[in-house]
């Protein structure tokens, strides 16, 4: 760095002409210096408090400026810092919310962590709520999320390893695991998968998870979980699983996950054990109902009526006299309407929510039945499976059940209950052959 | 590229479009047959009565308050014809999978025409745990059309009625077709069937308006049991005799007996069977049948004075009187079967087969005759455990006052 003005020009060029890039000339005693950062990522007051004020104090006390390191060790002892070897690297660091100081005549650049940009306050989890246990949920700030996990695992073996993704938004990830507990192979495979991501953007862990599946997306069953609760994430990490946090996402991806992890919730441990077991059984039943009920109904109503007890037979047959659609069509129709309402209610502005619910309930629940277009029994079947579908709070499994259900309905429509059982047999063959990470059997309990 | 799963899904979708789906049926387009009646035919061999449920009556918002079932009648030579020819008179496909009851005319059973059971047993739709009842000659149609005031389907009602009659009094027992066929084709026990009639059959009792009457004139009445011998119906046991018969058949039977304790005076004793031991052996060439029955009893009502005094000996007297009565009746019924019908509906023969097969083989071919000449001993043991919430009857006091007034 012989020519100071050249250095200054190259800093400005590296930052580009953006409004939030701050480049200030500062005097370091008798040397010239340059302070630069992004005001959108590092709060200006924080820069003043952490960097410029200590500098001014030191210089005004009559100390001469010797080098960046002597200044840092004397005045910024406690602040996390690092040295960048060139301007490009320094700019890279400032993009994470740091401030960089270049001093005349020094080749390395001091980078000090600043941060301090406002984030959302820690609130209750919105999706994965629980009656018992802590009420804190992850937020969109990676630092806070790391802190939330660390506060629950005060163990020196807990590791956070930061990863930067490529692509346009250069997403910032943090890999959290327990040294010695997490399996090496899983860790390696996860890292490999992360490396394989070639995406223009990654804004959320849901998206990240899809990218982690990569070409293995054709796998029907999820092997990763999206967790909103820090206590649950901490539980999984302590179990030897690996969590992947992303800056800007209030979720953590946990891997590898086996089938029964979708039914055993970490929150269950806050409950009386017998009650937790009962709830566990309930979840399995709910999953089976969500998966099979429509198919079984079609099988019973259209093929294997002899299995129905006579009173139930009378009730169903009485409902279905003069029904305009065959039961398969009717079922698929109501399923479609339900999915449409579900999709609409998740996307609509909150203000119109009431109107939509009324339309949904009145149109489907009452008018369509009274008009004789659809029958009550179908509404019961679809409502029943809809309710049971949401006993499991993990969307991945719910989507799977939604998808597979249609297959079961089709199988029942062609082969009756026999088709449903064929489907179950095929599904069990498929799942028992499935491996999650590095050949871990997916169906293995406690996997 | 579609994955393996996608391909499977496409295959299914293709199946649903291309395959014929032979067994596919719409449950709403079925006529559910709940009962079937078989009687000797006028023009052809049989007259068949098909009881079909009006399913919309079982759904609240479709109910029109009409009869819950209707009966269709046709003459056929073979029962199976009705499966296919039923639509000559009925609008939708007949579904026999939920057939509850088959009522057969006494005349057919007396003729020993059991061919109808071949169809019923063979059919893949009809359940073999179907209830079979015998009906007094000419009343099959009435049995399937006489409604109760709640307008239940008559088949349901008959099943419930026989069930309850069995549970409460042991007076009859629902008989599954499977059991009837087994006993008919085996040697060692002859089958019985519940026997029904309609008391005072009227046209009006076959309409929904019947339910509006305070005093329904027509009843379905359980007559007792139809007795079979060699595949033919030979006679009828009345309800009380049926009860005496079932006392040797059913474990934990509950029933009640009326026991005479004076001149036109009775007490009623409720019995709960606790022990039952039946033995068959041969002594000097004659079969000996030993029946031992043990009951726990409750004294329900008493018309005689002096029998309920807290003195244990009077209670002993009640026990002895009840034992004598039950002994008399059970033995009498067995004797009746021996003398009048010569039909072993008790299954002594089956018991002999289990205990002494070699000897059974000897007498197998003439077992009913052996049964008829057998010596029978019946012992009854009744233990009174309760006599209601009163110990002494107020009748004792009344009796005493009357006596005092006379003096």
Short mmCIF file of C-alpha atoms in Angstrom, two decimals, chain A:
data_model
loop_
_atom_site.label_atom_id
_atom_site.label_comp_id
_atom_site.label_asym_id
_atom_site.label_seq_id
_atom_site.Cartn_x
_atom_site.Cartn_y
_atom_site.Cartn_z
CA UNK A 1 0.00 0.00 0.00
CA UNK A 2 2.32 2.64 -1.20
CA UNK A 3 -0.16 5.01 -2.52
CA UNK A 4 -2.78 5.95 0.06
CA UNK A 5 -5.18 7.55 -2.39
CA UNK A 6 -5.08 4.35 -4.44
CA UNK A 7 -6.08 2.37 -1.36
CA UNK A 8 -8.95 4.70 -0.70
CA UNK A 9 -10.13 4.45 -4.27
CA UNK A 10 -10.03 0.67 -4.24
CA UNK A 11 -12.08 0.55 -1.00
CA UNK A 12 -14.71 2.77 -2.54
CA UNK A 13 -14.72 0.69 -5.66
CA UNK A 14 -15.09 -2.57 -3.71
CA UNK A 15 -18.05 -1.21 -1.77
CA UNK A 16 -19.65 0.23 -4.85
CA UNK A 17 -21.76 3.33 -5.02
CA UNK A 18 -24.51 2.33 -2.61
CA UNK A 19 -26.15 4.71 -0.15
CA UNK A 20 -25.60 2.55 2.90
CA UNK A 21 -21.86 2.14 2.46
CA UNK A 22 -20.04 4.47 4.82
CA UNK A 23 -16.39 5.30 4.12
CA UNK A 24 -14.85 7.79 6.53
CA UNK A 25 -11.41 9.16 6.69
CA UNK A 26 -10.06 9.09 10.21
CA UNK A 27 -6.87 10.32 11.71
CA UNK A 28 -4.84 7.69 13.51
CA UNK A 29 -2.44 10.01 15.29
CA UNK A 30 -0.15 11.16 12.56
CA UNK A 31 -1.13 8.40 10.20
CA UNK A 32 -4.10 8.42 7.89
CA UNK A 33 -6.77 5.86 8.24
CA UNK A 34 -10.02 4.74 6.71
CA UNK A 35 -13.11 3.40 8.47
CA UNK A 36 -15.77 1.69 6.40
CA UNK A 37 -18.92 -0.29 7.07
CA UNK A 38 -22.52 -0.72 5.93
CA UNK A 39 -24.79 1.50 7.98
CA UNK A 40 -27.64 -0.93 7.19
CA UNK A 41 -25.81 -3.82 8.86
CA UNK A 42 -23.74 -2.11 11.54
CA UNK A 43 -25.57 0.52 13.57
CA UNK A 44 -23.84 3.92 13.40
CA UNK A 45 -24.15 4.54 17.13
CA UNK A 46 -22.56 1.18 17.79
CA UNK A 47 -19.64 2.06 15.51
CA UNK A 48 -19.19 5.30 17.40
CA UNK A 49 -19.41 3.67 20.80
CA UNK A 50 -17.27 0.66 20.03
CA UNK A 51 -14.66 2.09 17.71
CA UNK A 52 -14.36 5.82 17.24
CA UNK A 53 -14.86 6.84 20.85
CA UNK A 54 -12.14 4.56 22.28
CA UNK A 55 -9.85 5.72 19.48
CA UNK A 56 -10.44 9.38 20.24
CA UNK A 57 -10.01 8.82 23.95
CA UNK A 58 -6.73 7.05 23.46
CA UNK A 59 -5.35 9.66 21.12
CA UNK A 60 -6.54 12.58 23.21
CA UNK A 61 -4.80 11.06 26.23
CA UNK A 62 -1.57 11.69 24.43
CA UNK A 63 -0.85 8.14 23.35
CA UNK A 64 0.77 7.82 19.99
CA UNK A 65 -0.78 5.47 17.42
CA UNK A 66 1.66 2.65 16.86
CA UNK A 67 -0.24 -0.05 15.03
CA UNK A 68 -3.77 -1.36 14.62
CA UNK A 69 -3.04 -4.34 16.83
CA UNK A 70 -1.64 -2.25 19.68
CA UNK A 71 -4.68 0.01 19.48
CA UNK A 72 -7.03 -2.97 19.43
CA UNK A 73 -5.42 -4.78 22.32
CA UNK A 74 -5.33 -1.61 24.40
CA UNK A 75 -8.81 -0.26 23.70
CA UNK A 76 -10.99 -2.97 22.15
CA UNK A 77 -9.87 -5.89 24.26
CA UNK A 78 -13.24 -7.56 24.62
CA UNK A 79 -14.68 -7.09 21.15
CA UNK A 80 -14.72 -9.99 18.67
CA UNK A 81 -12.44 -9.09 15.78
CA UNK A 82 -10.43 -10.50 12.94
CA UNK A 83 -7.90 -9.28 10.40
CA UNK A 84 -8.58 -9.22 6.72
CA UNK A 85 -5.63 -9.66 4.42
CA UNK A 86 -7.01 -7.59 1.59
CA UNK A 87 -9.80 -5.18 0.84
CA UNK A 88 -11.98 -7.76 -0.85
CA UNK A 89 -12.06 -9.91 2.27
CA UNK A 90 -12.68 -6.88 4.45
CA UNK A 91 -15.70 -5.93 2.34
CA UNK A 92 -16.93 -9.49 2.67
CA UNK A 93 -16.78 -9.15 6.45
CA UNK A 94 -18.52 -5.79 6.49
CA UNK A 95 -21.38 -7.44 4.63
CA UNK A 96 -21.93 -9.45 7.80
CA UNK A 97 -22.30 -6.34 9.91
CA UNK A 98 -18.70 -5.58 10.82
CA UNK A 99 -16.73 -2.36 10.57
CA UNK A 100 -13.25 -2.32 9.02
CA UNK A 101 -10.33 0.00 9.77
CA UNK A 102 -7.47 0.47 7.30
CA UNK A 103 -4.34 2.16 8.57
CA UNK A 104 -1.73 3.78 6.41
CA UNK A 105 1.28 1.59 6.09
CA UNK A 106 -0.35 -1.61 7.36
CA UNK A 107 -1.23 -4.44 5.05
CA UNK A 108 -3.82 -6.19 7.21
CA UNK A 109 -7.17 -4.64 7.92
CA UNK A 110 -8.79 -4.70 11.35
CA UNK A 111 -12.38 -5.85 11.26
CA UNK A 112 -14.50 -5.43 14.39
CA UNK A 113 -17.85 -7.00 14.92
CA UNK A 114 -20.51 -4.35 15.38
CA UNK A 115 -24.00 -5.55 14.54
CA UNK A 116 -26.71 -3.77 16.52
CA UNK A 117 -29.26 -3.63 13.70
CA UNK A 118 -32.79 -3.94 15.07
CA UNK A 119 -34.35 -7.41 14.90
CA UNK A 120 -37.67 -8.88 15.93
CA UNK A 121 -37.93 -9.49 19.64
CA UNK A 122 -37.99 -13.09 20.85
CA UNK A 123 -41.59 -14.22 20.89
CA UNK A 124 -43.65 -17.36 21.30
CA UNK A 125 -43.42 -19.94 18.52
CA UNK A 126 -46.25 -19.33 16.09
CA UNK A 127 -46.57 -22.76 14.49
CA UNK A 128 -45.11 -25.35 16.84
CA UNK A 129 -46.86 -24.24 19.98
CA UNK A 130 -46.85 -26.24 23.16
CA UNK A 131 -48.78 -26.00 26.39
CA UNK A 132 -45.80 -26.98 28.46
CA UNK A 133 -42.22 -25.87 28.32
CA UNK A 134 -40.41 -22.67 27.37
CA UNK A 135 -42.25 -20.09 25.35
CA UNK A 136 -39.30 -18.77 23.37
CA UNK A 137 -39.16 -19.30 19.66
CA UNK A 138 -36.42 -18.73 17.13
CA UNK A 139 -36.29 -15.32 15.49
CA UNK A 140 -34.83 -14.12 12.21
CA UNK A 141 -31.46 -13.17 13.65
CA UNK A 142 -28.79 -15.83 13.55
CA UNK A 143 -26.91 -14.40 16.53
CA UNK A 144 -29.98 -14.46 18.72
CA UNK A 145 -30.82 -17.98 17.58
CA UNK A 146 -27.33 -19.18 18.38
CA UNK A 147 -27.64 -17.56 21.76
CA UNK A 148 -31.02 -19.26 22.33
CA UNK A 149 -29.45 -22.64 21.69
CA UNK A 150 -26.30 -21.94 23.66
CA UNK A 151 -28.33 -20.78 26.65
CA UNK A 152 -29.90 -24.23 26.76
CA UNK A 153 -26.72 -26.20 26.24
CA UNK A 154 -24.05 -24.66 28.43
CA UNK A 155 -21.56 -27.25 27.40
CA UNK A 156 -18.11 -26.60 25.98
CA UNK A 157 -18.63 -29.38 23.45
CA UNK A 158 -21.39 -27.49 21.65
CA UNK A 159 -20.02 -26.30 18.34
CA UNK A 160 -21.33 -23.65 15.97
CA UNK A 161 -19.66 -23.68 12.62
CA UNK A 162 -20.56 -20.92 10.22
CA UNK A 163 -21.01 -21.54 6.54
CA UNK A 164 -21.59 -19.11 3.70
CA UNK A 165 -23.63 -20.31 0.78
CA UNK A 166 -22.87 -19.15 -2.72
CA UNK A 167 -25.47 -17.62 -4.93
CA UNK A 168 -26.86 -14.13 -5.03
CA UNK A 169 -27.81 -13.61 -1.42
CA UNK A 170 -24.79 -15.30 0.16
CA UNK A 171 -26.89 -16.82 2.92
CA UNK A 172 -25.24 -17.15 6.28
CA UNK A 173 -25.69 -20.52 7.98
CA UNK A 174 -24.56 -21.95 11.23
CA UNK A 175 -24.11 -25.64 11.85
CA UNK A 176 -24.75 -26.60 15.45
CA UNK A 177 -23.77 -29.97 16.90
CA UNK A 178 -22.21 -31.62 19.91
CA UNK A 179 -18.61 -32.53 19.42
CA UNK A 180 -18.16 -36.22 20.06
CA UNK A 181 -21.87 -36.97 19.98
CA UNK A 182 -22.88 -36.08 16.47
CA UNK A 183 -21.96 -38.80 14.05
CA UNK A 184 -19.08 -37.92 11.78
CA UNK A 185 -20.75 -39.48 8.76
CA UNK A 186 -23.93 -37.51 9.20
CA UNK A 187 -21.94 -34.34 9.62
CA UNK A 188 -19.89 -35.05 6.54
CA UNK A 189 -22.95 -35.91 4.47
CA UNK A 190 -24.76 -32.78 5.57
CA UNK A 191 -21.77 -30.63 4.72
CA UNK A 192 -21.49 -32.32 1.35
CA UNK A 193 -25.10 -31.61 0.71
CA UNK A 194 -24.64 -27.98 1.71
CA UNK A 195 -21.71 -27.70 -0.67
CA UNK A 196 -23.79 -29.16 -3.45
CA UNK A 197 -26.34 -26.37 -3.20
CA UNK A 198 -26.18 -24.23 -6.30
CA UNK A 199 -28.97 -21.84 -5.87
CA UNK A 200 -29.37 -18.21 -6.71
CA UNK A 201 -31.01 -17.51 -3.36
CA UNK A 202 -31.82 -19.14 -0.02
CA UNK A 203 -33.97 -17.10 2.31
CA UNK A 204 -35.47 -19.66 4.62
CA UNK A 205 -34.68 -23.01 6.15
CA UNK A 206 -37.70 -24.57 4.43
CA UNK A 207 -36.15 -23.61 1.15
CA UNK A 208 -32.76 -24.68 2.43
CA UNK A 209 -34.19 -28.08 3.31
CA UNK A 210 -35.55 -28.56 -0.19
CA UNK A 211 -32.13 -27.63 -1.55
CA UNK A 212 -30.48 -30.07 0.84
CA UNK A 213 -32.67 -32.86 -0.53
CA UNK A 214 -31.25 -31.94 -3.91
CA UNK A 215 -31.87 -34.65 -6.43
CA UNK A 216 -33.04 -36.94 -3.67
CA UNK A 217 -36.21 -34.88 -3.59
CA UNK A 218 -38.01 -37.86 -5.07
CA UNK A 219 -37.72 -39.38 -1.63
CA UNK A 220 -41.27 -39.33 -0.38
CA UNK A 221 -40.61 -39.33 3.32
CA UNK A 222 -38.91 -36.39 4.98
CA UNK A 223 -35.56 -37.08 6.68
CA UNK A 224 -35.16 -33.56 8.02
CA UNK A 225 -37.27 -31.50 10.36
CA UNK A 226 -37.98 -27.79 10.60
CA UNK A 227 -37.98 -26.74 14.23
CA UNK A 228 -39.26 -23.47 15.58
CA UNK A 229 -38.52 -24.16 19.23
CA UNK A 230 -35.00 -23.63 20.61
CA UNK A 231 -35.61 -26.13 23.39
CA UNK A 232 -36.57 -28.79 20.83
CA UNK A 233 -33.51 -27.96 18.72
CA UNK A 234 -31.32 -28.18 21.82
CA UNK A 235 -32.87 -31.54 22.65
CA UNK A 236 -32.07 -32.90 19.20
CA UNK A 237 -28.53 -31.51 19.28
CA UNK A 238 -27.91 -33.18 22.63
CA UNK A 239 -29.24 -36.41 21.13
CA UNK A 240 -26.46 -36.25 18.56
CA UNK A 241 -28.38 -34.72 15.71
CA UNK A 242 -27.21 -31.72 13.75
CA UNK A 243 -29.05 -28.42 13.53
CA UNK A 244 -28.63 -25.94 10.73
CA UNK A 245 -29.55 -22.33 11.50
CA UNK A 246 -29.89 -19.69 8.87
CA UNK A 247 -29.72 -15.96 9.25
CA UNK A 248 -33.11 -14.56 8.43
CA UNK A 249 -35.11 -17.68 9.21
CA UNK A 250 -36.96 -18.39 12.45
CA UNK A 251 -36.50 -22.14 12.01
CA UNK A 252 -33.70 -24.63 12.40
CA UNK A 253 -33.29 -27.65 10.14
CA UNK A 254 -32.57 -30.77 12.16
CA UNK A 255 -31.08 -33.88 10.56
CA UNK A 256 -30.99 -36.85 10.35
CA UNK A 257 -34.55 -37.63 11.32
CA UNK A 258 -36.18 -41.05 11.42
CA UNK A 259 -39.86 -41.85 10.96
CA UNK A 260 -40.80 -41.96 14.61
CA UNK A 261 -39.23 -38.58 15.34
CA UNK A 262 -42.28 -37.09 13.69
CA UNK A 263 -44.37 -38.55 16.48
CA UNK A 264 -42.11 -38.21 19.51
CA UNK A 265 -41.99 -34.53 20.36
CA UNK A 266 -39.28 -33.18 22.63
CA UNK A 267 -42.08 -31.30 24.44
CA UNK A 268 -43.48 -34.65 25.55
CA UNK A 269 -40.77 -34.79 28.18
CA UNK A 270 -42.37 -31.91 30.05
CA UNK A 271 -45.43 -34.07 30.51
CA UNK A 272 -46.35 -36.85 32.89
CA UNK A 273 -44.83 -39.93 31.16
CA UNK A 274 -48.05 -41.98 31.00
CA UNK A 275 -49.89 -39.03 29.48
CA UNK A 276 -47.08 -38.58 26.98
CA UNK A 277 -47.39 -42.24 25.95
CA UNK A 278 -51.14 -41.86 25.51
CA UNK A 279 -50.64 -38.78 23.38
CA UNK A 280 -48.05 -40.65 21.35
CA UNK A 281 -50.54 -43.41 20.62
CA UNK A 282 -53.07 -40.76 19.67
CA UNK A 283 -50.66 -39.26 17.15
CA UNK A 284 -50.04 -42.59 15.46
CA UNK A 285 -53.78 -43.21 15.28
CA UNK A 286 -54.29 -39.73 13.88
CA UNK A 287 -51.65 -40.30 11.23
CA UNK A 288 -53.21 -43.59 10.19
CA UNK A 289 -56.65 -41.99 10.00
CA UNK A 290 -55.32 -39.05 8.03
CA UNK A 291 -53.63 -41.41 5.63
CA UNK A 292 -56.24 -44.12 5.21
CA UNK A 293 -59.70 -42.89 6.15
CA UNK A 294 -60.82 -41.60 2.73
CA UNK A 295 -59.43 -44.69 1.01
CA UNK A 296 -61.02 -47.04 3.51
CA UNK A 297 -64.33 -45.21 3.15
CA UNK A 298 -64.30 -45.66 -0.62
CA UNK A 299 -63.34 -49.31 -0.22
CA UNK A 300 -66.17 -49.89 2.22
CA UNK A 301 -68.85 -47.92 0.44
CA UNK A 302 -68.15 -49.18 -3.05
CA UNK A 303 -66.77 -52.68 -2.69
CA UNK A 304 -66.73 -54.29 0.71
CA UNK A 305 -70.08 -53.22 2.11
CA UNK A 306 -70.46 -56.58 3.83
CA UNK A 307 -67.94 -55.53 6.49
CA UNK A 308 -70.06 -52.61 7.65
CA UNK A 309 -72.26 -53.22 10.67
CA UNK A 310 -75.88 -53.07 9.56
CA UNK A 311 -76.75 -49.84 11.36
CA UNK A 312 -73.76 -48.05 9.87
CA UNK A 313 -74.64 -49.50 6.49
CA UNK A 314 -78.18 -48.11 6.80
CA UNK A 315 -76.87 -44.70 7.82
CA UNK A 316 -74.40 -44.47 4.94
CA UNK A 317 -76.77 -45.96 2.37
CA UNK A 318 -79.55 -43.64 3.55
CA UNK A 319 -77.25 -40.66 3.13
CA UNK A 320 -76.20 -41.68 -0.30
CA UNK A 321 -79.58 -42.41 -1.87
CA UNK A 322 -80.07 -40.06 -4.82
CA UNK A 323 -76.53 -38.70 -4.54
CA UNK A 324 -75.64 -37.10 -7.88
CA UNK A 325 -71.94 -38.06 -7.93
CA UNK A 326 -70.29 -41.44 -7.49
CA UNK A 327 -68.65 -41.50 -4.07
CA UNK A 328 -65.09 -41.36 -5.44
CA UNK A 329 -65.80 -38.25 -7.45
CA UNK A 330 -67.69 -36.74 -4.55
CA UNK A 331 -64.83 -37.44 -2.17
CA UNK A 332 -62.21 -35.98 -4.47
CA UNK A 333 -64.44 -32.96 -5.05
CA UNK A 334 -64.84 -32.23 -1.35
CA UNK A 335 -61.14 -32.85 -0.77
CA UNK A 336 -60.39 -30.35 -3.52
CA UNK A 337 -62.73 -27.75 -2.04
CA UNK A 338 -61.19 -28.29 1.38
CA UNK A 339 -57.66 -27.92 0.02
CA UNK A 340 -58.71 -24.75 -1.79
CA UNK A 341 -60.13 -23.25 1.38
CA UNK A 342 -57.04 -24.31 3.29
CA UNK A 343 -54.77 -22.76 0.71
CA UNK A 344 -56.85 -19.59 0.57
CA UNK A 345 -56.94 -19.13 4.34
CA UNK A 346 -53.17 -19.44 4.69
CA UNK A 347 -52.50 -16.81 2.04
CA UNK A 348 -55.27 -14.29 2.52
CA UNK A 349 -55.00 -11.00 4.42
CA UNK A 350 -56.14 -11.41 8.01
CA UNK A 351 -58.93 -8.88 7.57
CA UNK A 352 -60.94 -11.08 5.19
CA UNK A 353 -60.42 -14.26 7.17
CA UNK A 354 -63.84 -14.22 8.76
CA UNK A 355 -65.61 -13.83 5.44
CA UNK A 356 -63.78 -16.76 3.94
CA UNK A 357 -64.47 -19.03 6.88
CA UNK A 358 -68.17 -18.21 6.69
CA UNK A 359 -68.28 -18.85 2.97
CA UNK A 360 -66.37 -22.11 3.43
CA UNK A 361 -68.50 -23.35 6.30
CA UNK A 362 -71.83 -22.24 4.82
CA UNK A 363 -71.21 -23.20 1.22
CA UNK A 364 -69.71 -26.59 1.88
CA UNK A 365 -71.07 -27.50 5.26
CA UNK A 366 -74.66 -26.51 4.72
CA UNK A 367 -75.73 -25.33 1.32
CA UNK A 368 -74.06 -28.10 -0.65
CA UNK A 369 -75.48 -30.77 1.63
CA UNK A 370 -78.95 -29.26 1.72
CA UNK A 371 -78.95 -28.91 -2.02
CA UNK A 372 -78.23 -32.63 -2.18
CA UNK A 373 -75.06 -32.13 -4.18
CA UNK A 374 -72.80 -33.73 -1.63
CA UNK A 375 -73.58 -35.95 1.32
CA UNK A 376 -72.93 -35.46 4.99
CA UNK A 377 -70.92 -38.61 5.31
CA UNK A 378 -68.29 -37.30 2.89
CA UNK A 379 -68.05 -34.07 4.86
CA UNK A 380 -67.52 -36.16 7.99
CA UNK A 381 -64.80 -38.22 6.33
CA UNK A 382 -62.96 -35.20 4.96
CA UNK A 383 -63.33 -33.18 8.16
CA UNK A 384 -62.16 -36.11 10.23
CA UNK A 385 -59.04 -36.60 8.20
CA UNK A 386 -58.44 -32.86 8.12
CA UNK A 387 -58.54 -32.67 11.90
CA UNK A 388 -56.34 -35.71 12.37
CA UNK A 389 -53.93 -34.39 9.74
CA UNK A 390 -53.04 -31.50 12.01
CA UNK A 391 -52.44 -33.49 15.16
CA UNK A 392 -48.88 -33.77 13.87
CA UNK A 393 -47.50 -30.24 13.74
CA UNK A 394 -44.72 -30.94 11.24
CA UNK A 395 -45.79 -29.84 7.81
CA UNK A 396 -43.52 -32.32 6.08
CA UNK A 397 -45.52 -35.28 7.39
CA UNK A 398 -48.85 -33.54 6.80
CA UNK A 399 -47.97 -32.94 3.17
CA UNK A 400 -46.88 -36.52 2.80
CA UNK A 401 -50.20 -37.73 4.21
CA UNK A 402 -52.09 -35.40 1.86
CA UNK A 403 -50.22 -36.78 -1.08
CA UNK A 404 -50.37 -40.46 -0.23
CA UNK A 405 -54.04 -40.23 0.66
CA UNK A 406 -54.97 -39.60 -2.95
CA UNK A 407 -53.05 -42.72 -3.94
CA UNK A 408 -55.00 -44.74 -1.41
CA UNK A 409 -58.30 -43.31 -2.66
CA UNK A 410 -57.43 -44.26 -6.23
CA UNK A 411 -56.33 -47.74 -5.16
CA UNK A 412 -59.59 -48.19 -3.24
CA UNK A 413 -61.60 -46.90 -6.19
CA UNK A 414 -60.17 -49.61 -8.40
CA UNK A 415 -59.62 -52.55 -6.08
CA UNK A 416 -61.66 -51.82 -2.96
CA UNK A 417 -60.25 -52.55 0.48
CA UNK A 418 -57.93 -55.02 -1.22
CA UNK A 419 -56.34 -52.06 -2.96
CA UNK A 420 -55.92 -50.22 0.33
CA UNK A 421 -54.13 -53.22 1.82
CA UNK A 422 -51.96 -53.58 -1.28
CA UNK A 423 -51.09 -49.92 -0.85
CA UNK A 424 -50.19 -50.43 2.80
CA UNK A 425 -48.00 -53.40 1.91
CA UNK A 426 -46.24 -51.40 -0.83
CA UNK A 427 -45.78 -48.46 1.52
CA UNK A 428 -44.29 -50.62 4.26
CA UNK A 429 -41.89 -52.21 1.75
CA UNK A 430 -40.90 -48.76 0.59
CA UNK A 431 -40.39 -47.28 4.03
CA UNK A 432 -38.47 -50.22 5.44
CA UNK A 433 -36.09 -49.97 2.51
CA UNK A 434 -35.66 -46.27 2.98
CA UNK A 435 -32.42 -44.88 4.42
CA UNK A 436 -32.04 -41.46 5.91
CA UNK A 437 -28.50 -40.12 6.22
CA UNK A 438 -25.56 -42.43 5.41
CA UNK A 439 -27.59 -45.67 5.29
CA UNK A 440 -29.39 -45.21 8.55
CA UNK A 441 -32.64 -47.25 8.43
CA UNK A 442 -35.49 -44.77 8.31
CA UNK A 443 -37.92 -47.00 10.15
CA UNK A 444 -35.52 -47.72 12.98
CA UNK A 445 -36.95 -46.65 16.29
CA UNK A 446 -35.05 -43.92 18.10
CA UNK A 447 -33.03 -43.40 14.92
#
